[in-house]
mmCIF file of C-alpha atoms in Angstrom:
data_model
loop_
_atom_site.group_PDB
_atom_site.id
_atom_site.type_symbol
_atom_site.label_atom_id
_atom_site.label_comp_id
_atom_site.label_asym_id
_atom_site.label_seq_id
_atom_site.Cartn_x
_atom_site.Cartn_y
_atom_site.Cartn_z
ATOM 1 C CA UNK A 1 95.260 109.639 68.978
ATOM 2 C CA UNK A 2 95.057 106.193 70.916
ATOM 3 C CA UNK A 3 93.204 104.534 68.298
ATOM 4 C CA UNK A 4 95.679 105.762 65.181
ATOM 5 C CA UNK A 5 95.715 104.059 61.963
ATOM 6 C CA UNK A 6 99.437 103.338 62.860
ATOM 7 C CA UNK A 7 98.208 101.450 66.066
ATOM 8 C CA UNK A 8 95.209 99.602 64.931
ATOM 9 C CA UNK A 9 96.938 98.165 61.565
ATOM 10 C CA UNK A 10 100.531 97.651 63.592
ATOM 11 C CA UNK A 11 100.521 93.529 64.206
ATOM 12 C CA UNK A 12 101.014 94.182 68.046
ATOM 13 C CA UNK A 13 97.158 95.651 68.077
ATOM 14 C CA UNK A 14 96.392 91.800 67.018
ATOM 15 C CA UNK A 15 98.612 90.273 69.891
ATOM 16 C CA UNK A 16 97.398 92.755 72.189
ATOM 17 C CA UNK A 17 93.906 91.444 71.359
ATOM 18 C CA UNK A 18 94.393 88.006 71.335
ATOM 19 C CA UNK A 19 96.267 87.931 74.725
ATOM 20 C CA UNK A 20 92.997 89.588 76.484
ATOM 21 C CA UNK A 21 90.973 87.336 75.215
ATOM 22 C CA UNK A 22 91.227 84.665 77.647
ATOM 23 C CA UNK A 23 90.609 86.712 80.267
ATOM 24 C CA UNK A 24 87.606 88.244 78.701
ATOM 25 C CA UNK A 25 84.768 85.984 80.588
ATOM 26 C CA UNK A 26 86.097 86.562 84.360
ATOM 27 C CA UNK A 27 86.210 90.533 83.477
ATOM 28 C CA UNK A 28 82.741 89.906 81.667
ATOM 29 C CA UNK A 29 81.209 88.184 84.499
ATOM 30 C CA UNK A 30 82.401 90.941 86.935
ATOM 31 C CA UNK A 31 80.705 93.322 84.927
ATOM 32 C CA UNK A 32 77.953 91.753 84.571
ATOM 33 C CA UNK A 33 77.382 91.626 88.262
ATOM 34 C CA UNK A 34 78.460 95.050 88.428
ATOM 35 C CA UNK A 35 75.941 95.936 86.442
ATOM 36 C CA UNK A 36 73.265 94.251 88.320
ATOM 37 C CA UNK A 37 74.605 95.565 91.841
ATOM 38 C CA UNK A 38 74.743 99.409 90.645
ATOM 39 C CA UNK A 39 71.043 99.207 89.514
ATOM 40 C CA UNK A 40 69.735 96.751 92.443
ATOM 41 C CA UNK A 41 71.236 99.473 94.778
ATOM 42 C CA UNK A 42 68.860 102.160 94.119
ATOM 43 C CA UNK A 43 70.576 103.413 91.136
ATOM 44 C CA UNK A 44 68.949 104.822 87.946
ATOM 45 C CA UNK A 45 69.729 103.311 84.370
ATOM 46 C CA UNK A 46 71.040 106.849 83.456
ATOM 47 C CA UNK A 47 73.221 106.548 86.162
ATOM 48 C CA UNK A 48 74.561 103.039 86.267
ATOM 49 C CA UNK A 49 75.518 103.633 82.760
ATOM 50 C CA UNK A 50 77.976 106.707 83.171
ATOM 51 C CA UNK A 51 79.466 104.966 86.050
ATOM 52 C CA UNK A 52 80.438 101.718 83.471
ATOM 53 C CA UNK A 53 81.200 104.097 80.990
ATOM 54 C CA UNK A 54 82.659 106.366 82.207
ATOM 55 C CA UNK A 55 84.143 105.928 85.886
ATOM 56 C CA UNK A 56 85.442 102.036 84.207
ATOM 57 C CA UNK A 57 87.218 100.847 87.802
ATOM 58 C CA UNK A 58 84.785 97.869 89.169
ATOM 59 C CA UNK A 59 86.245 98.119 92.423
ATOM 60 C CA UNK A 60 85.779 101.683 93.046
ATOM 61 C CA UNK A 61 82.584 101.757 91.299
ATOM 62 C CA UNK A 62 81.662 99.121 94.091
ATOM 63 C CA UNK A 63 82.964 100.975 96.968
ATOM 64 C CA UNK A 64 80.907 103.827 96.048
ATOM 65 C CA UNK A 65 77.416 102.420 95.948
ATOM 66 C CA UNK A 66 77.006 102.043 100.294
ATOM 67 C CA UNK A 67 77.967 105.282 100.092
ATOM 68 C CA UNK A 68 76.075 107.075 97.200
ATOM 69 C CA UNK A 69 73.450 104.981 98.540
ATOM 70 C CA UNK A 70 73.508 106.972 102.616
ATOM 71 C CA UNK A 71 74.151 110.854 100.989
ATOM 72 C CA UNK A 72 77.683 110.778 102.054
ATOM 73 C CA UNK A 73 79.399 113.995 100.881
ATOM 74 C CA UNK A 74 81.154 113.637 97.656
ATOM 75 C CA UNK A 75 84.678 114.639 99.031
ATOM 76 C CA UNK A 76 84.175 111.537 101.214
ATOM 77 C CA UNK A 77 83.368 109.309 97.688
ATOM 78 C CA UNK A 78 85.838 110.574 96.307
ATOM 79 C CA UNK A 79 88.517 110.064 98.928
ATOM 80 C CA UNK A 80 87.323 106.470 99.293
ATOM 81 C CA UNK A 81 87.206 105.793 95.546
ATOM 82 C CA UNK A 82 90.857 106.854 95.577
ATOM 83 C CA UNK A 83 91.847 104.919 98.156
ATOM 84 C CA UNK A 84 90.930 102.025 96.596
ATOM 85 C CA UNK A 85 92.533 103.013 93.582
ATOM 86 C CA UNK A 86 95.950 103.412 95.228
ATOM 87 C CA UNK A 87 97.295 100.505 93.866
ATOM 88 C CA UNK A 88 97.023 102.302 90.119
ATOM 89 C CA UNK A 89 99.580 104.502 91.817
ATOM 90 C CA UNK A 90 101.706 101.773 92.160
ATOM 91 C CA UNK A 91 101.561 101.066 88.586
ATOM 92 C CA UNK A 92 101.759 104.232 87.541
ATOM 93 C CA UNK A 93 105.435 105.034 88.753
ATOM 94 C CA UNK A 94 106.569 101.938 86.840
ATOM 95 C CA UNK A 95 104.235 102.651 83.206
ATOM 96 C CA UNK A 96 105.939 106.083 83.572
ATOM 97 C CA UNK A 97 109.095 105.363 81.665
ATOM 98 C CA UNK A 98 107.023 103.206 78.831
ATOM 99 C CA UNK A 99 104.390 106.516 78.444
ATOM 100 C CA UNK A 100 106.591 109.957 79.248
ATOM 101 C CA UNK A 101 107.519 110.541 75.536
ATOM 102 C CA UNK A 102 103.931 110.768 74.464
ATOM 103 C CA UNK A 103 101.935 113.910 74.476
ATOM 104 C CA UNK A 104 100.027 114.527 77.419
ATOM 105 C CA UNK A 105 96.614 114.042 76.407
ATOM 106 C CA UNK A 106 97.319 110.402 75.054
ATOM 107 C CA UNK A 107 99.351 109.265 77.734
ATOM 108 C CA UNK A 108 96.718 110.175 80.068
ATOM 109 C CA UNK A 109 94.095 108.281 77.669
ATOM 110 C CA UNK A 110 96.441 105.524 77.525
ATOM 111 C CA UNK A 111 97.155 105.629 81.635
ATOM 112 C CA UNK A 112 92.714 106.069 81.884
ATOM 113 C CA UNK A 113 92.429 102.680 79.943
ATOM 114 C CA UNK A 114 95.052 100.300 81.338
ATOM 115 C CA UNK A 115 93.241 98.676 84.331
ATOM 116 C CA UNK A 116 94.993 95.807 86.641
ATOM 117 C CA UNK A 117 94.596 93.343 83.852
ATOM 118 C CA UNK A 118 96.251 95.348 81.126
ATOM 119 C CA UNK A 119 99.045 96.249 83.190
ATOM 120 C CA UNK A 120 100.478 92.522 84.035
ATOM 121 C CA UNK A 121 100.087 91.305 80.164
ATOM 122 C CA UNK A 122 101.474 94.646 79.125
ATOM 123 C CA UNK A 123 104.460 94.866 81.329
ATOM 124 C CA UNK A 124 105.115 90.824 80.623
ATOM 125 C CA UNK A 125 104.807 91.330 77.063
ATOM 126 C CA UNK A 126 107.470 94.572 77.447
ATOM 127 C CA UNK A 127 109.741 93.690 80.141
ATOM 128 C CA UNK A 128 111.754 96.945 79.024
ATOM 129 C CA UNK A 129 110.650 100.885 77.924
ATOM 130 C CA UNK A 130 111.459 100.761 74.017
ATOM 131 C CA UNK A 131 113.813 102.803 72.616
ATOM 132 C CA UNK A 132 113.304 103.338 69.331
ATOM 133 C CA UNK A 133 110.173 105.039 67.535
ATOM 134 C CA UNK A 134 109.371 101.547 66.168
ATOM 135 C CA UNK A 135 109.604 99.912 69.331
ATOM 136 C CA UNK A 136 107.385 102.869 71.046
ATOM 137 C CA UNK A 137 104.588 102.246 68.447
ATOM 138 C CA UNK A 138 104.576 98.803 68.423
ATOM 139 C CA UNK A 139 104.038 99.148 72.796
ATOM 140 C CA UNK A 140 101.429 101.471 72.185
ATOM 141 C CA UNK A 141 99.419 99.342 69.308
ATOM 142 C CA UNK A 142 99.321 96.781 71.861
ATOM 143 C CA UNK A 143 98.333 98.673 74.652
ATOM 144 C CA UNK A 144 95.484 100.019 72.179
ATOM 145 C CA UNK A 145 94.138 96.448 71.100
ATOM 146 C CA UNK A 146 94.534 95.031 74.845
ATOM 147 C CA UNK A 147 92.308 98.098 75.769
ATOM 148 C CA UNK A 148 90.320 97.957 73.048
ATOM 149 C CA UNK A 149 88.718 94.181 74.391
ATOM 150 C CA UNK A 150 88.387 95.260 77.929
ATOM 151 C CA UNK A 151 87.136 98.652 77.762
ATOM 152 C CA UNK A 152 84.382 96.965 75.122
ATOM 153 C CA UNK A 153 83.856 93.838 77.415
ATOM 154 C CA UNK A 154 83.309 95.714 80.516
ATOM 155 C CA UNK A 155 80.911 98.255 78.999
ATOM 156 C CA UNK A 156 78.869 95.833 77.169
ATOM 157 C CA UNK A 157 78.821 93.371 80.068
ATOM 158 C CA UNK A 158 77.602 96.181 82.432
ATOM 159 C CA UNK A 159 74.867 97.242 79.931
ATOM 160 C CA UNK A 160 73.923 93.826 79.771
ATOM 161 C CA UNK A 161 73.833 93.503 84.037
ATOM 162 C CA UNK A 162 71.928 96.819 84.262
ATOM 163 C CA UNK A 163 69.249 95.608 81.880
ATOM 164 C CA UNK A 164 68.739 92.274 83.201
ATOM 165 C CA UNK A 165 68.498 93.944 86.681
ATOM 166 C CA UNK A 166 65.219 94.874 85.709
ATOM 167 C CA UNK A 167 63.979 91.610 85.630
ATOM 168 C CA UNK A 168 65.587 90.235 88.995
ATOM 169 C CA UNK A 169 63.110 90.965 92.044
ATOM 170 C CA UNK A 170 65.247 93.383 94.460
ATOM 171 C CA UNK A 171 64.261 91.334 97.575
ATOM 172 C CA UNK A 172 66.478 88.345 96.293
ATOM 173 C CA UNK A 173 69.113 90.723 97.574
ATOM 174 C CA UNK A 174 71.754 90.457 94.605
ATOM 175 C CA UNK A 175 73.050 93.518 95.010
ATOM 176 C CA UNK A 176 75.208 91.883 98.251
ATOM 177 C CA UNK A 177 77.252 90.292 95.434
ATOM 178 C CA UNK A 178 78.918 93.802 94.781
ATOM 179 C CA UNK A 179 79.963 93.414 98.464
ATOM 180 C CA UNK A 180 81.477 89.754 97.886
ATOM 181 C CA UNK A 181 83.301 91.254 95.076
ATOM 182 C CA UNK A 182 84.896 93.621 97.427
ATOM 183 C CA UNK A 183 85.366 90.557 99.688
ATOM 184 C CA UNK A 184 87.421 88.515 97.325
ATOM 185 C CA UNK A 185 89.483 91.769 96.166
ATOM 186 C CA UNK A 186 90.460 92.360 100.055
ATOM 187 C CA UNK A 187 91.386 89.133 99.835
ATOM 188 C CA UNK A 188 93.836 89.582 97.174
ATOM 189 C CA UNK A 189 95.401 92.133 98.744
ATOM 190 C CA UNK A 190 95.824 90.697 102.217
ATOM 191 C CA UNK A 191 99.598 89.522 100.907
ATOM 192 C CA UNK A 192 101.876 90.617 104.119
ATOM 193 C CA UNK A 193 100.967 90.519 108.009
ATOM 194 C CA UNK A 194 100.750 94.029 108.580
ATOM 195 C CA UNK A 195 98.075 94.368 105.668
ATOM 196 C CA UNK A 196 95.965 92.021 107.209
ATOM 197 C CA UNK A 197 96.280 93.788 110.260
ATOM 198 C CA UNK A 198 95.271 96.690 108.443
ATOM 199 C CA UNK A 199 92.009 95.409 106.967
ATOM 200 C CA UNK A 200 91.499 94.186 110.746
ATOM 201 C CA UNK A 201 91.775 97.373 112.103
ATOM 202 C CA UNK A 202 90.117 99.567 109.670
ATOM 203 C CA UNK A 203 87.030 97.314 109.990
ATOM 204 C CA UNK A 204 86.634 97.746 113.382
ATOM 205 C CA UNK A 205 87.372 101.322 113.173
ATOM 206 C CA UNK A 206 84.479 101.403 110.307
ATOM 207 C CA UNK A 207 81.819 99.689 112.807
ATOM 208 C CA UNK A 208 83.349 101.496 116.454
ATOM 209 C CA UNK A 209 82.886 104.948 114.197
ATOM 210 C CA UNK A 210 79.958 104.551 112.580
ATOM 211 C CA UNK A 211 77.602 106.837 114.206
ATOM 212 C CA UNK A 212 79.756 109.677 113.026
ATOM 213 C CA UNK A 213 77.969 111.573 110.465
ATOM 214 C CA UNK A 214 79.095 111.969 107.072
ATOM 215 C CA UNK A 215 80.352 108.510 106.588
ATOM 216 C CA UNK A 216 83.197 110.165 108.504
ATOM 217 C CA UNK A 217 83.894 106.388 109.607
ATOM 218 C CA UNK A 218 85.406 105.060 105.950
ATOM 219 C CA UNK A 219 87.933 107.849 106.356
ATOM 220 C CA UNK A 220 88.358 107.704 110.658
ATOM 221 C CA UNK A 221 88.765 103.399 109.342
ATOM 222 C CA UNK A 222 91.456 104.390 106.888
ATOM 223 C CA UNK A 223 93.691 106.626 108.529
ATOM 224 C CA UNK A 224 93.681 104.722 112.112
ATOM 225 C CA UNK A 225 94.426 101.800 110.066
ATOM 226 C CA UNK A 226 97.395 103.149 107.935
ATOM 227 C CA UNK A 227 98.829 105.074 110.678
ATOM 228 C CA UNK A 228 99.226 102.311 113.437
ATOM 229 C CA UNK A 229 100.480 99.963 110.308
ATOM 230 C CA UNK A 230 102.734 102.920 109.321
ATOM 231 C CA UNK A 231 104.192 103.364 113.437
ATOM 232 C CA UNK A 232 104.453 99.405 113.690
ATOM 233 C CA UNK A 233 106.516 99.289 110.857
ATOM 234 C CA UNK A 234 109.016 101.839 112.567
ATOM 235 C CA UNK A 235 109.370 99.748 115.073
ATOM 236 C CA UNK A 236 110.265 96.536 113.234
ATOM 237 C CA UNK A 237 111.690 98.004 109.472
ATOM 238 C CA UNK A 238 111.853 95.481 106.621
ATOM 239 C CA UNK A 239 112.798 95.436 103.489
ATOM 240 C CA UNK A 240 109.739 97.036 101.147
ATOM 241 C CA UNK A 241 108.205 93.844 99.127
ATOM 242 C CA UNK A 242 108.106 94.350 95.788
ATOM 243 C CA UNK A 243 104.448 95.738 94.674
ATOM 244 C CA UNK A 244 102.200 93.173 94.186
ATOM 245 C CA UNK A 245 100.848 91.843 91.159
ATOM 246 C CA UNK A 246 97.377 92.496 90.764
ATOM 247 C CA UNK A 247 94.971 89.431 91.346
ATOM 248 C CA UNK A 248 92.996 89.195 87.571
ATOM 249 C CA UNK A 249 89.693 90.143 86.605
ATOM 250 C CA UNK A 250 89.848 94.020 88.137
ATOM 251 C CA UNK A 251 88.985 97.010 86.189
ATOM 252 C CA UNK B 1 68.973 107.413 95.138
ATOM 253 C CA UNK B 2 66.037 105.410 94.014
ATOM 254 C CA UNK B 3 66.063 104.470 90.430
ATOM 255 C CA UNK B 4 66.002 108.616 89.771
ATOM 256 C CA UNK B 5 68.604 110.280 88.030
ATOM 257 C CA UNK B 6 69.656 113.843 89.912
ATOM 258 C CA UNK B 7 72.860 116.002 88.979
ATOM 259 C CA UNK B 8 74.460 115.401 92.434
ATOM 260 C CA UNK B 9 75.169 111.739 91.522
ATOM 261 C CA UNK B 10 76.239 112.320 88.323
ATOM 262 C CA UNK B 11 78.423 115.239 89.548
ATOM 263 C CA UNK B 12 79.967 112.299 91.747
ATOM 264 C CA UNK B 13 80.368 110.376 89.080
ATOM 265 C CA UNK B 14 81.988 113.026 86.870
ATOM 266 C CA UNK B 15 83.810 113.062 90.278
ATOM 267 C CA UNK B 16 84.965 109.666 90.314
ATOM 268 C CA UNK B 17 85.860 109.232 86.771
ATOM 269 C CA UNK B 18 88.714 111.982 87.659
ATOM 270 C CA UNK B 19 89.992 109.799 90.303
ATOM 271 C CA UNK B 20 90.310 107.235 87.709
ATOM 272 C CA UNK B 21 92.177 109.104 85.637
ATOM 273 C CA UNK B 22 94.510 110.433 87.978
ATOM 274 C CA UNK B 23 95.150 107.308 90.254
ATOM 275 C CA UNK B 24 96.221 105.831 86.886
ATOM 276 C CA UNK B 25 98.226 108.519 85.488
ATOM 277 C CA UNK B 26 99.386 109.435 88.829
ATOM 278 C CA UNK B 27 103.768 109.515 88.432
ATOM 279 C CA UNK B 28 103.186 110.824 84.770
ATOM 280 C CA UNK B 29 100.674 113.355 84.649
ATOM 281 C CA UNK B 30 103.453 116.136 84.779
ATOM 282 C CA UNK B 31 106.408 115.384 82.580
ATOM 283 C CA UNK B 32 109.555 116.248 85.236
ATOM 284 C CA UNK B 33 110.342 113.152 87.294
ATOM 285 C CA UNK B 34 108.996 113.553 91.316
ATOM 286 C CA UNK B 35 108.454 111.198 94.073
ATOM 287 C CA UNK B 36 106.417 110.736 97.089
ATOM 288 C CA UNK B 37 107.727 111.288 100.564
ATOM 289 C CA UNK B 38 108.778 108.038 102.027
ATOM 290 C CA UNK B 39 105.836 107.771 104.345
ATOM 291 C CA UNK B 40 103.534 108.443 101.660
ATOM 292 C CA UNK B 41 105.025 104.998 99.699
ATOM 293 C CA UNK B 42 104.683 103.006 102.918
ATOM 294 C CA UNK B 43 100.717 104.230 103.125
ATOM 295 C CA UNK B 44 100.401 103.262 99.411
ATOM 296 C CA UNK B 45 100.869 99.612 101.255
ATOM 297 C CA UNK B 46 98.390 99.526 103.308
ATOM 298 C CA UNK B 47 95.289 102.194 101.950
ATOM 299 C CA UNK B 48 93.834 100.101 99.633
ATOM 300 C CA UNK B 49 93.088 97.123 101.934
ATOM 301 C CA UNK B 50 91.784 99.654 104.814
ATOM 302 C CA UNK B 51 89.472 101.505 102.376
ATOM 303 C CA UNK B 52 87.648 98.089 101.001
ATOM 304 C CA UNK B 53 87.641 96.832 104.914
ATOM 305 C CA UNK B 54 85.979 99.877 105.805
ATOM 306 C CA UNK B 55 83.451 100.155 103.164
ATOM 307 C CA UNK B 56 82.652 96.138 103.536
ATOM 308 C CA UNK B 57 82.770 95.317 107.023
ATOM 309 C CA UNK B 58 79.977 97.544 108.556
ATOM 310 C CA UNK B 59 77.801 96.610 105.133
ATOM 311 C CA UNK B 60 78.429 92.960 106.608
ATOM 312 C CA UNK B 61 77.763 92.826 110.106
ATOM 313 C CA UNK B 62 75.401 95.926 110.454
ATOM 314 C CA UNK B 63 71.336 96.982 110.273
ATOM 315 C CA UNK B 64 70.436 100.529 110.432
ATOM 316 C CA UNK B 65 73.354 101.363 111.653
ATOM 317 C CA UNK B 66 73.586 98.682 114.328
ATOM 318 C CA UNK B 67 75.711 95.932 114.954
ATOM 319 C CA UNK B 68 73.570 92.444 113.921
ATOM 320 C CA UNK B 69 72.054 91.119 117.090
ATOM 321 C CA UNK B 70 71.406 87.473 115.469
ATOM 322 C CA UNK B 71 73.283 85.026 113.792
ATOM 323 C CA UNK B 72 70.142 84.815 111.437
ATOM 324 C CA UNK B 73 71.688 86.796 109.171
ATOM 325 C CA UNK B 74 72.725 85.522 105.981
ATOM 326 C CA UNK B 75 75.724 88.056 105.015
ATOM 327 C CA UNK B 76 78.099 86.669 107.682
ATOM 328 C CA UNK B 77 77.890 83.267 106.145
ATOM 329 C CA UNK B 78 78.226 84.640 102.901
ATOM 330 C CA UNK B 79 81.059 86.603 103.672
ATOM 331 C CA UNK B 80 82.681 83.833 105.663
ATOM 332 C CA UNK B 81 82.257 81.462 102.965
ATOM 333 C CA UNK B 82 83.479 83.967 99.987
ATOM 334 C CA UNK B 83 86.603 84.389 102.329
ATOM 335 C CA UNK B 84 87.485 80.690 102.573
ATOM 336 C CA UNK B 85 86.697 80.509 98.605
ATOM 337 C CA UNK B 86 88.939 82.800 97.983
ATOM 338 C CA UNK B 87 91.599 81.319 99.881
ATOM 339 C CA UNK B 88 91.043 77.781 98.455
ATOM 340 C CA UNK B 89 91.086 79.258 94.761
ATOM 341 C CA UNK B 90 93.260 82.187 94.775
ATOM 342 C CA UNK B 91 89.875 83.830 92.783
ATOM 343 C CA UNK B 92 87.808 86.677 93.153
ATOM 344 C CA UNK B 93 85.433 85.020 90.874
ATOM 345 C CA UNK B 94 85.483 81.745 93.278
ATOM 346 C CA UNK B 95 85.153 84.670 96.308
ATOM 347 C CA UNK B 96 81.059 85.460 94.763
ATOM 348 C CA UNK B 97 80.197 82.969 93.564
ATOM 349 C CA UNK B 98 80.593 80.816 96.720
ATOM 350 C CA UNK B 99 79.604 83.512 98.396
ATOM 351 C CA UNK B 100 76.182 84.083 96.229
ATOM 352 C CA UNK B 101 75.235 80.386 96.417
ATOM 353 C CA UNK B 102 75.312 80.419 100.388
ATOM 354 C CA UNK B 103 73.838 84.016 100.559
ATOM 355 C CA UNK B 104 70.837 83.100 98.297
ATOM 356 C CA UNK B 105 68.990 80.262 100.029
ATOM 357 C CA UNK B 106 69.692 81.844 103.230
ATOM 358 C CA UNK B 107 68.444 85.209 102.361
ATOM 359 C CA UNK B 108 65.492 83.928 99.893
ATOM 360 C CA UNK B 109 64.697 80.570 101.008
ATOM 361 C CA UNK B 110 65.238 81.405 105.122
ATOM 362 C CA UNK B 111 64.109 85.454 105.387
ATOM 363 C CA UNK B 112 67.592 85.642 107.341
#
């Protein structure tokens, strides 16, 4: 399947590899501290360790621990978690024409494992959908060995965070780095006026509604937020910016 | 949630790796061609940014479920700070660190 003979011995698996590489300390770092956050939250080891392994999206993963944390229903989680995830959506409509031919279970094994950092070397590395078999394979061996480094430096580097949690006293408060994670990735996205008006609103619509019960307030934040930007932009149409290119180091 | 395993979290988690799969697969999942409704792409702007303000702002500036009554409170300097990092660096890594190394002595050193 995504780890074929005719991916992992194709020379594109190498140059997949190798291009990750440098990026492979910011993405370890970040799950390192990812690592340490999920645990210093409350969170078992059993626990922290299917997230890394298995959820293997920092930023939702990060999201979700305030609220995992309070008993909010899981619909509400969930919900957020996607939210977050929206710009994968993004990406998605463009990996589409690179991935359709494949059969469904690997492209959606493929699609699973190419996080923000993936998708920017992979779509600079293939500016265009190959056409051939040979050109297909050779997309796909890279995709495999690009994947193969992060998936493997993410999982060890959060293994490596939740252990050392155990050694870091919870009252040193580490777990708020999780939240300046979150910080720095709002940051990222805060690219046009009416985003940043967004984030704005939504906060205060987070803090005005918080007394609502079921951390009804993340999803009161989000729609107040993306409706008024939504009406605004009725008002004053633009051209649609081209979607952004992820900032680096994200899952 | 404290340091226990129980099924409900790991049902969420089960949960979440889903959403994983299917914000990343989203336009290919199905194998004809479809598109979202033109207000649905505009949202796709401006979701992300409102669900990580909503999630981080109230973990910022509230207790208990209460606004902060005092500025002796390390997380707004934190936060401040990681903002400005990120700004001067363009880096999320820039955005914690900062952040961590005004946070630290504040929260540790202070009580705040």
């Amino acid at each position: 399947m995504f780890l074929r003979r005719a991916y992992y011995t194709h020379p594109e698996f190498a140059v997949g590899f190798r291009q990750m590489a440098p990026q492979s300390l910011g993405i370890a770092a970040w799950g390192l501290m990812t690592g340490v956050a999920m645990v210093k939250s409350g969170m078992s080891i059993v626990e922290a360790l299917a997230m890394a392994m298995f959820v293997y999206a920092g930023s939702s993963q990060l999201a979700a621990i305030p609220l995992l944390l309070v008993g909010a229903p899981m619909w509400v989680i969930l919900a957020t978690a996607f939210c977050v995830n929206l710009r994968f959506v993004v990406f998605s409509l463009h990996l589409r024409s690179y991935l359709i031919h494949l059969p469904r279970l690997e492209r959606l094994v493929t699609g699973y494992l190419t996080t923000d950092i993936t998708y920017v070397l992979f779509v600079q590395r293939f500016p265009k959908p190959g056409q051939t078999e040979e050109a297909r394979v050779a997309q796909q061996a890279y995709l495999a060995g690009n994947s193969c480094v992060n998936w493997s430096n993410w999982v060890g580097s959060s293994i490596l965070g939740i252990a050392l949690a155990n050694f870091i006293p919870t009252a040193w408060g580490l777990g708020f780095a999780g939240i300046l994670c979150l910080v720095g990735i709002l940051c990222s996205l805060a690219t046009t006026r009416l985003r940043m008006l967004s984030a704005a609103l939504a906060g205060v619509a987070a803090v005005a509604a918080y007394a609502l019960p079921l951390k009804l307030n993340i999803i009161v934040a989000i729609a107040v937020a993306v409706l008024a930007c939504l009406s605004l932009e009725k008002l004053r149409p633009s051209p649609p910016p081209a979607p952004e290119l992820p900032e680096e180091h994200r899952a | 949630m404290t340091g226990t395993t129980d099924l409900w979290t790991l049902a969420v988690i089960g949960g979440m790796a889903c959403v994983t799969v299917i914000a990343r697969c989203f336009f290919f999942i199905f194998d004809r061609p479809w598109s979202l409704p033109h207000w649905a792409q505009r949202g796709l702007q401006y979701a992300p940014i409102a669900a990580l303000s909503a999630v981080v702002v109230p973990e910022v500036v509230m207790t208990q479920g209460q606004l902060i009554g005092s500025l002796h409170d390390a997380r707004i300097y934190a936060a401040a700070a990681g903002v400005a990092a990120y700004f001067w660096r363009r880096d999320v890594m820039a955005t914690i660190v900062v952040g961590m190394a005004v946070f630290l002595p504040l929260h540790i050193g202070l009580g705040w």
